[in-house]
mmCIF file of N, CA, C and O in Angstrom:
data_model
loop_
_atom_site.group_PDB
_atom_site.id
_atom_site.type_symbol
_atom_site.label_atom_id
_atom_site.label_comp_id
_atom_site.label_asym_id
_atom_site.label_seq_id
_atom_site.Cartn_x
_atom_site.Cartn_y
_atom_site.Cartn_z
ATOM 1 N N UNK A 1 102.368 83.631 188.877
ATOM 2 C CA UNK A 1 101.054 84.002 188.740
ATOM 3 C C UNK A 1 100.640 83.015 187.354
ATOM 4 O O UNK A 1 99.521 82.707 187.191
ATOM 5 N N UNK A 2 101.563 82.657 186.532
ATOM 6 C CA UNK A 2 101.269 81.834 185.287
ATOM 7 C C UNK A 2 100.648 80.635 186.270
ATOM 8 O O UNK A 2 99.782 79.915 185.415
ATOM 9 N N UNK A 3 101.178 79.738 187.037
ATOM 10 C CA UNK A 3 100.558 78.454 187.403
ATOM 11 C C UNK A 3 99.537 79.085 187.849
ATOM 12 O O UNK A 3 98.574 77.592 187.306
ATOM 13 N N UNK A 4 98.653 80.119 188.343
ATOM 14 C CA UNK A 4 97.444 80.003 188.784
ATOM 15 C C UNK A 4 95.883 80.061 187.743
ATOM 16 O O UNK A 4 95.857 79.416 187.600
ATOM 17 N N UNK A 5 96.790 80.940 186.590
ATOM 18 C CA UNK A 5 95.864 80.741 185.673
ATOM 19 C C UNK A 5 95.738 79.385 184.750
ATOM 20 O O UNK A 5 95.037 79.191 184.535
ATOM 21 N N UNK A 6 96.888 78.733 184.863
ATOM 22 C CA UNK A 6 96.855 77.452 184.422
ATOM 23 C C UNK A 6 96.045 76.539 185.071
ATOM 24 O O UNK A 6 94.888 75.539 184.338
ATOM 25 N N UNK A 7 95.668 77.031 186.245
ATOM 26 C CA UNK A 7 94.748 76.277 186.892
ATOM 27 C C UNK A 7 93.233 76.404 186.877
ATOM 28 O O UNK A 7 92.338 76.216 186.628
ATOM 29 N N UNK A 8 93.101 78.071 186.673
ATOM 30 C CA UNK A 8 91.653 78.560 186.147
ATOM 31 C C UNK A 8 91.160 77.621 184.954
ATOM 32 O O UNK A 8 90.123 77.252 184.429
ATOM 33 N N UNK A 9 92.082 77.791 184.125
ATOM 34 C CA UNK A 9 91.728 77.092 182.608
ATOM 35 C C UNK A 9 91.627 75.970 182.897
ATOM 36 O O UNK A 9 90.750 74.705 182.400
ATOM 37 N N UNK A 10 92.739 75.090 183.510
ATOM 38 C CA UNK A 10 92.020 73.661 183.792
ATOM 39 C C UNK A 10 90.814 73.372 184.385
ATOM 40 O O UNK A 10 90.182 72.111 183.774
ATOM 41 N N UNK A 11 90.438 73.929 185.684
ATOM 42 C CA UNK A 11 89.070 74.337 186.362
ATOM 43 C C UNK A 11 87.611 74.393 185.059
ATOM 44 O O UNK A 11 86.726 74.235 185.191
ATOM 45 N N UNK A 12 88.343 75.258 183.724
ATOM 46 C CA UNK A 12 87.043 75.888 183.124
ATOM 47 C C UNK A 12 86.994 74.783 181.765
ATOM 48 O O UNK A 12 86.211 74.473 180.968
ATOM 49 N N UNK A 13 87.557 72.798 181.687
ATOM 50 C CA UNK A 13 87.268 72.509 180.911
ATOM 51 C C UNK A 13 85.875 71.761 181.018
ATOM 52 O O UNK A 13 85.648 71.470 181.987
ATOM 53 N N UNK A 14 86.201 70.858 179.660
ATOM 54 C CA UNK A 14 84.915 70.386 179.962
ATOM 55 C C UNK A 14 84.239 69.138 180.712
ATOM 56 O O UNK A 14 83.573 68.694 181.044
ATOM 57 N N UNK A 15 85.741 68.669 180.653
ATOM 58 C CA UNK A 15 85.959 67.695 181.389
ATOM 59 C C UNK A 15 85.732 67.795 182.821
ATOM 60 O O UNK A 15 85.067 67.174 183.960
ATOM 61 N N UNK A 16 85.859 69.015 183.400
ATOM 62 C CA UNK A 16 85.860 69.237 184.430
ATOM 63 C C UNK A 16 84.571 70.335 184.722
ATOM 64 O O UNK A 16 84.500 71.298 185.351
ATOM 65 N N UNK A 17 83.007 70.059 184.260
ATOM 66 C CA UNK A 17 82.202 70.935 184.550
ATOM 67 C C UNK A 17 81.407 70.683 185.770
ATOM 68 O O UNK A 17 81.289 69.415 185.998
ATOM 69 N N UNK A 18 81.168 71.414 186.175
ATOM 70 C CA UNK A 18 80.299 71.836 187.180
ATOM 71 C C UNK A 18 78.674 71.608 187.389
ATOM 72 O O UNK A 18 77.889 71.248 187.874
ATOM 73 N N UNK A 19 78.702 71.838 185.949
ATOM 74 C CA UNK A 19 77.147 72.366 185.920
ATOM 75 C C UNK A 19 76.177 71.072 185.110
ATOM 76 O O UNK A 19 74.983 71.284 185.234
ATOM 77 N N UNK A 20 77.070 69.799 185.090
ATOM 78 C CA UNK A 20 76.578 68.497 184.753
ATOM 79 C C UNK A 20 75.676 68.296 185.538
ATOM 80 O O UNK A 20 76.161 68.029 187.115
ATOM 81 N N UNK A 21 74.510 67.249 185.188
ATOM 82 C CA UNK A 21 73.873 66.970 186.433
ATOM 83 C C UNK A 21 74.696 65.726 186.944
ATOM 84 O O UNK A 21 74.250 65.867 188.419
ATOM 85 N N UNK A 22 75.748 64.869 186.762
ATOM 86 C CA UNK A 22 76.066 63.560 187.762
ATOM 87 C C UNK A 22 77.498 64.734 187.750
ATOM 88 O O UNK A 22 78.341 64.496 186.965
ATOM 89 N N UNK A 23 77.403 64.988 189.335
ATOM 90 C CA UNK A 23 78.933 65.669 189.781
ATOM 91 C C UNK A 23 79.544 64.877 189.889
ATOM 92 O O UNK A 23 79.106 63.153 191.173
ATOM 93 N N UNK A 24 81.079 64.751 190.438
ATOM 94 C CA UNK A 24 82.216 63.318 190.817
ATOM 95 C C UNK A 24 82.158 63.673 192.060
ATOM 96 O O UNK A 24 82.700 65.219 192.736
ATOM 97 N N UNK A 25 82.466 63.082 192.681
ATOM 98 C CA UNK A 25 82.941 62.909 194.370
ATOM 99 C C UNK A 25 84.141 62.770 194.137
ATOM 100 O O UNK A 25 84.527 62.267 194.010
ATOM 101 N N UNK A 26 84.369 63.037 195.624
ATOM 102 C CA UNK A 26 86.086 63.000 196.261
ATOM 103 C C UNK A 26 85.791 61.323 196.685
ATOM 104 O O UNK A 26 84.856 60.769 197.279
ATOM 105 N N UNK A 27 87.376 60.785 196.087
ATOM 106 C CA UNK A 27 86.953 59.216 196.028
ATOM 107 C C UNK A 27 86.660 58.381 197.458
ATOM 108 O O UNK A 27 86.273 57.791 197.993
ATOM 109 N N UNK A 28 86.933 59.378 198.808
ATOM 110 C CA UNK A 28 86.853 58.985 199.545
ATOM 111 C C UNK A 28 85.704 59.039 200.652
ATOM 112 O O UNK A 28 85.258 58.610 201.147
ATOM 113 N N UNK A 29 85.268 59.847 199.439
ATOM 114 C CA UNK A 29 83.375 60.228 199.894
ATOM 115 C C UNK A 29 82.570 59.398 199.162
ATOM 116 O O UNK A 29 81.304 59.083 199.540
ATOM 117 N N UNK A 30 82.901 58.903 198.092
ATOM 118 C CA UNK A 30 82.080 57.436 197.423
ATOM 119 C C UNK A 30 82.129 56.324 198.120
ATOM 120 O O UNK A 30 82.892 55.542 197.707
ATOM 121 N N UNK A 31 81.217 56.056 198.755
ATOM 122 C CA UNK A 31 81.025 54.679 199.183
ATOM 123 C C UNK A 31 79.986 53.804 198.639
ATOM 124 O O UNK A 31 79.414 52.497 198.362
ATOM 125 N N UNK A 32 79.318 54.285 197.381
ATOM 126 C CA UNK A 32 78.930 53.092 196.092
ATOM 127 C C UNK A 32 79.513 52.632 195.301
ATOM 128 O O UNK A 32 79.709 53.034 194.159
ATOM 129 N N UNK A 33 80.388 51.826 195.800
ATOM 130 C CA UNK A 33 81.468 50.962 194.884
ATOM 131 C C UNK A 33 81.065 49.814 194.473
ATOM 132 O O UNK A 33 80.269 49.378 195.712
ATOM 133 N N UNK A 34 81.894 48.883 194.245
ATOM 134 C CA UNK A 34 80.996 47.669 194.341
ATOM 135 C C UNK A 34 81.235 46.688 195.028
ATOM 136 O O UNK A 34 80.492 45.770 195.139
ATOM 137 N N UNK A 35 82.316 46.975 195.964
ATOM 138 C CA UNK A 35 82.375 46.059 196.911
ATOM 139 C C UNK A 35 81.213 46.182 197.875
ATOM 140 O O UNK A 35 80.764 45.166 198.593
ATOM 141 N N UNK A 36 80.424 47.155 197.680
ATOM 142 C CA UNK A 36 79.053 47.577 199.130
ATOM 143 C C UNK A 36 77.817 46.918 198.295
ATOM 144 O O UNK A 36 76.674 47.129 198.495
ATOM 145 N N UNK A 37 77.802 46.323 196.865
ATOM 146 C CA UNK A 37 76.877 45.760 196.675
ATOM 147 C C UNK A 37 75.581 44.760 197.024
ATOM 148 O O UNK A 37 74.660 44.640 196.876
ATOM 149 N N UNK A 38 76.485 43.544 197.653
ATOM 150 C CA UNK A 38 75.653 42.936 198.532
ATOM 151 C C UNK A 38 74.996 43.617 199.768
ATOM 152 O O UNK A 38 75.825 44.338 200.399
ATOM 153 N N UNK A 39 73.890 43.296 199.842
ATOM 154 C CA UNK A 39 73.512 43.987 200.678
ATOM 155 C C UNK A 39 73.764 43.365 202.179
ATOM 156 O O UNK A 39 73.981 44.843 203.229
ATOM 157 N N UNK A 40 74.198 42.736 202.574
ATOM 158 C CA UNK A 40 75.017 42.462 203.684
ATOM 159 C C UNK A 40 75.648 43.283 204.125
ATOM 160 O O UNK A 40 76.075 43.326 205.517
ATOM 161 N N UNK A 41 76.618 43.355 203.232
ATOM 162 C CA UNK A 41 77.543 44.329 203.062
ATOM 163 C C UNK A 41 77.210 45.607 203.999
ATOM 164 O O UNK A 41 78.216 46.361 204.748
ATOM 165 N N UNK A 42 76.311 46.086 203.444
ATOM 166 C CA UNK A 42 76.043 47.462 203.593
ATOM 167 C C UNK A 42 75.031 47.223 205.035
ATOM 168 O O UNK A 42 75.176 48.821 205.823
ATOM 169 N N UNK A 43 74.459 46.449 205.694
ATOM 170 C CA UNK A 43 73.705 46.129 206.740
ATOM 171 C C UNK A 43 74.965 46.134 207.561
ATOM 172 O O UNK A 43 74.866 46.625 208.633
ATOM 173 N N UNK A 44 75.973 45.446 207.313
ATOM 174 C CA UNK A 44 76.635 45.090 208.863
ATOM 175 C C UNK A 44 77.764 46.175 208.855
ATOM 176 O O UNK A 44 78.499 46.713 209.663
ATOM 177 N N UNK A 45 78.181 46.842 207.735
ATOM 178 C CA UNK A 45 78.854 48.224 207.876
ATOM 179 C C UNK A 45 77.948 49.389 208.616
ATOM 180 O O UNK A 45 78.681 50.057 209.676
ATOM 181 N N UNK A 46 76.894 49.307 208.292
ATOM 182 C CA UNK A 46 75.958 50.234 209.199
ATOM 183 C C UNK A 46 75.805 49.513 210.748
ATOM 184 O O UNK A 46 75.981 50.575 211.773
ATOM 185 N N UNK A 47 75.268 48.834 211.109
ATOM 186 C CA UNK A 47 75.789 48.038 211.994
ATOM 187 C C UNK A 47 77.020 48.604 213.070
ATOM 188 O O UNK A 47 76.547 48.528 214.343
ATOM 189 N N UNK A 48 77.917 48.168 212.253
ATOM 190 C CA UNK A 48 79.028 48.785 213.000
ATOM 191 C C UNK A 48 79.130 49.742 213.595
ATOM 192 O O UNK A 48 79.638 50.076 214.994
ATOM 193 N N UNK A 49 78.468 50.590 212.423
ATOM 194 C CA UNK A 49 78.449 52.234 213.019
ATOM 195 C C UNK A 49 77.932 52.961 214.011
ATOM 196 O O UNK A 49 78.039 53.572 214.770
ATOM 197 N N UNK A 50 76.474 52.102 214.140
ATOM 198 C CA UNK A 50 76.071 52.131 215.377
ATOM 199 C C UNK A 50 76.527 51.848 216.210
ATOM 200 O O UNK A 50 76.474 52.605 217.786
ATOM 201 N N UNK A 51 77.129 50.409 216.733
ATOM 202 C CA UNK A 51 77.609 50.126 217.618
ATOM 203 C C UNK A 51 78.748 50.565 218.047
ATOM 204 O O UNK A 51 78.911 51.194 219.660
ATOM 205 N N UNK A 52 79.044 51.462 217.170
ATOM 206 C CA UNK A 52 80.801 52.485 217.212
ATOM 207 C C UNK A 52 80.119 54.093 218.358
ATOM 208 O O UNK A 52 81.148 54.366 219.183
ATOM 209 N N UNK A 53 78.887 54.228 218.111
ATOM 210 C CA UNK A 53 78.072 55.525 218.528
ATOM 211 C C UNK A 53 77.882 55.059 219.987
ATOM 212 O O UNK A 53 77.672 55.563 220.606
ATOM 213 N N UNK A 54 77.232 53.562 220.076
ATOM 214 C CA UNK A 54 76.870 53.711 221.133
ATOM 215 C C UNK A 54 78.471 53.181 222.404
ATOM 216 O O UNK A 54 78.103 53.923 223.506
ATOM 217 N N UNK A 55 79.453 52.909 221.620
ATOM 218 C CA UNK A 55 80.273 52.611 222.354
ATOM 219 C C UNK A 55 80.701 54.046 222.714
ATOM 220 O O UNK A 55 81.417 54.469 223.946
ATOM 221 N N UNK A 56 80.839 54.846 222.121
ATOM 222 C CA UNK A 56 81.508 56.272 222.630
ATOM 223 C C UNK A 56 80.256 57.523 223.355
ATOM 224 O O UNK A 56 81.120 58.275 224.440
ATOM 225 N N UNK A 57 79.102 57.034 223.355
ATOM 226 C CA UNK A 57 78.244 57.497 224.781
ATOM 227 C C UNK A 57 78.352 56.119 225.677
ATOM 228 O O UNK A 57 78.370 57.258 226.869
ATOM 229 N N UNK A 58 78.794 55.203 225.485
ATOM 230 C CA UNK A 58 78.768 54.474 227.460
ATOM 231 C C UNK A 58 80.239 55.205 227.688
ATOM 232 O O UNK A 58 80.388 55.248 229.168
ATOM 233 N N UNK A 59 81.202 55.116 226.974
ATOM 234 C CA UNK A 59 82.121 56.185 227.613
ATOM 235 C C UNK A 59 82.607 57.367 227.873
ATOM 236 O O UNK A 59 83.588 58.234 228.003
ATOM 237 N N UNK A 60 81.341 58.200 227.079
ATOM 238 C CA UNK A 60 80.680 59.378 227.418
ATOM 239 C C UNK A 60 81.684 60.365 226.322
ATOM 240 O O UNK A 60 82.339 61.656 226.854
ATOM 241 N N UNK A 61 81.713 59.879 225.682
ATOM 242 C CA UNK A 61 82.058 61.283 224.216
ATOM 243 C C UNK A 61 81.138 61.446 223.705
ATOM 244 O O UNK A 61 81.248 60.474 222.746
ATOM 245 N N UNK A 62 80.097 61.925 224.082
ATOM 246 C CA UNK A 62 79.445 62.875 223.156
ATOM 247 C C UNK A 62 79.608 63.408 221.944
ATOM 248 O O UNK A 62 78.731 63.260 221.094
ATOM 249 N N UNK A 63 80.580 64.401 221.868
ATOM 250 C CA UNK A 63 81.043 64.753 220.437
ATOM 251 C C UNK A 63 81.387 63.607 219.567
ATOM 252 O O UNK A 63 80.839 63.971 218.294
ATOM 253 N N UNK A 64 82.225 62.496 219.981
ATOM 254 C CA UNK A 64 82.981 61.849 219.122
ATOM 255 C C UNK A 64 81.843 60.774 218.857
ATOM 256 O O UNK A 64 81.150 60.541 217.574
ATOM 257 N N UNK A 65 80.879 60.870 219.590
ATOM 258 C CA UNK A 65 79.374 59.925 219.352
ATOM 259 C C UNK A 65 78.772 61.215 217.980
ATOM 260 O O UNK A 65 78.142 60.413 217.118
ATOM 261 N N UNK A 66 78.447 62.204 218.255
ATOM 262 C CA UNK A 66 77.812 63.009 217.377
ATOM 263 C C UNK A 66 78.300 62.983 216.123
ATOM 264 O O UNK A 66 77.892 62.989 215.027
ATOM 265 N N UNK A 67 79.866 62.805 215.984
ATOM 266 C CA UNK A 67 80.828 62.994 214.916
ATOM 267 C C UNK A 67 80.535 61.072 214.494
ATOM 268 O O UNK A 67 80.039 61.485 212.765
ATOM 269 N N UNK A 68 80.224 60.448 215.085
ATOM 270 C CA UNK A 68 79.914 58.996 214.358
ATOM 271 C C UNK A 68 78.800 58.550 213.586
ATOM 272 O O UNK A 68 78.088 58.387 212.832
ATOM 273 N N UNK A 69 77.819 59.456 214.539
ATOM 274 C CA UNK A 69 76.151 59.548 214.193
ATOM 275 C C UNK A 69 76.066 60.119 212.634
ATOM 276 O O UNK A 69 75.275 59.696 211.730
ATOM 277 N N UNK A 70 76.908 61.644 212.420
ATOM 278 C CA UNK A 70 76.699 61.971 211.057
ATOM 279 C C UNK A 70 77.638 61.683 210.246
ATOM 280 O O UNK A 70 76.999 61.526 208.945
ATOM 281 N N UNK A 71 78.664 60.777 210.424
ATOM 282 C CA UNK A 71 78.768 59.784 209.169
ATOM 283 C C UNK A 71 77.826 58.503 209.033
ATOM 284 O O UNK A 71 78.051 57.978 208.163
ATOM 285 N N UNK A 72 77.536 58.177 210.162
ATOM 286 C CA UNK A 72 76.667 57.020 209.690
ATOM 287 C C UNK A 72 75.330 57.669 208.979
ATOM 288 O O UNK A 72 74.533 56.436 208.095
ATOM 289 N N UNK A 73 74.838 58.621 209.616
ATOM 290 C CA UNK A 73 73.403 59.164 208.816
ATOM 291 C C UNK A 73 74.572 59.048 206.975
ATOM 292 O O UNK A 73 73.116 59.276 206.478
ATOM 293 N N UNK A 74 74.939 59.863 207.062
ATOM 294 C CA UNK A 74 75.809 60.032 205.225
ATOM 295 C C UNK A 74 75.370 58.535 204.701
ATOM 296 O O UNK A 74 75.269 58.130 203.546
ATOM 297 N N UNK A 75 76.600 57.691 205.248
ATOM 298 C CA UNK A 75 76.304 56.478 204.964
ATOM 299 C C UNK A 75 75.036 55.622 204.574
ATOM 300 O O UNK A 75 75.049 55.187 203.823
ATOM 301 N N UNK A 76 74.087 56.094 205.995
ATOM 302 C CA UNK A 76 72.932 55.148 205.449
ATOM 303 C C UNK A 76 72.024 55.328 204.477
ATOM 304 O O UNK A 76 71.145 54.588 203.888
ATOM 305 N N UNK A 77 72.450 56.938 204.000
ATOM 306 C CA UNK A 77 71.355 57.694 203.070
ATOM 307 C C UNK A 77 72.426 56.949 201.778
ATOM 308 O O UNK A 77 71.726 56.583 200.847
ATOM 309 N N UNK A 78 73.163 56.727 201.337
ATOM 310 C CA UNK A 78 74.186 56.403 200.366
ATOM 311 C C UNK A 78 73.971 55.049 200.239
ATOM 312 O O UNK A 78 73.780 54.901 199.266
ATOM 313 N N UNK A 79 74.074 54.575 201.018
ATOM 314 C CA UNK A 79 73.655 52.869 201.213
ATOM 315 C C UNK A 79 72.138 52.392 200.767
ATOM 316 O O UNK A 79 71.766 51.729 200.137
ATOM 317 N N UNK A 80 71.599 52.883 201.740
ATOM 318 C CA UNK A 80 70.412 52.572 201.221
ATOM 319 C C UNK A 80 68.734 53.046 200.774
ATOM 320 O O UNK A 80 67.480 52.862 200.250
ATOM 321 N N UNK A 81 69.244 54.549 200.614
ATOM 322 C CA UNK A 81 68.037 55.229 199.654
ATOM 323 C C UNK A 81 69.139 55.541 198.206
ATOM 324 O O UNK A 81 68.742 55.499 197.702
ATOM 325 N N UNK A 82 70.483 56.403 198.323
ATOM 326 C CA UNK A 82 70.901 56.537 196.814
ATOM 327 C C UNK A 82 71.299 55.308 195.875
ATOM 328 O O UNK A 82 72.002 55.866 195.333
ATOM 329 N N UNK A 83 71.813 54.495 196.864
ATOM 330 C CA UNK A 83 72.220 53.449 195.817
ATOM 331 C C UNK A 83 71.720 52.650 195.305
ATOM 332 O O UNK A 83 70.287 52.248 195.015
ATOM 333 N N UNK A 84 72.558 52.236 193.759
ATOM 334 C CA UNK A 84 71.995 52.425 192.814
ATOM 335 C C UNK A 84 72.978 50.926 192.294
ATOM 336 O O UNK A 84 74.099 50.878 191.632
ATOM 337 N N UNK A 85 72.261 49.769 192.108
ATOM 338 C CA UNK A 85 72.439 48.328 192.007
ATOM 339 C C UNK A 85 73.045 48.435 190.291
ATOM 340 O O UNK A 85 74.380 47.663 190.032
ATOM 341 N N UNK A 86 72.424 49.057 189.701
ATOM 342 C CA UNK A 86 72.876 49.096 187.927
ATOM 343 C C UNK A 86 73.989 50.285 187.622
ATOM 344 O O UNK A 86 74.087 50.119 186.818
ATOM 345 N N UNK A 87 74.317 51.301 188.792
ATOM 346 C CA UNK A 87 74.796 52.400 188.666
ATOM 347 C C UNK A 87 76.069 51.746 188.094
ATOM 348 O O UNK A 87 77.096 51.997 187.995
ATOM 349 N N UNK A 88 76.854 51.049 189.328
ATOM 350 C CA UNK A 88 78.427 50.664 189.162
ATOM 351 C C UNK A 88 78.457 49.028 188.882
ATOM 352 O O UNK A 88 77.497 48.150 188.776
ATOM 353 N N UNK A 89 79.376 48.560 188.366
ATOM 354 C CA UNK A 89 79.470 47.372 187.435
ATOM 355 C C UNK A 89 80.299 46.534 188.216
ATOM 356 O O UNK A 89 80.692 46.768 189.508
#
């Protein structure tokens, strides 16, 4: 029971405050990293994902195509709408 209490106290510290304007993302979902600063890398990654969707549809896997389309939509939004060049070093 003490371990559960410690976890609750840890989440209540100022460092892990979820009410702040800028919330931390899970590292696996954070695609706004310095590697993707050049526009050509973001465009190439998006093009490969669209190609993946086409391949899945051609081979008759609409569910995998839908999953790839969802990932592509998320990444496209992060790359071209929400991406801020000055945010990352």
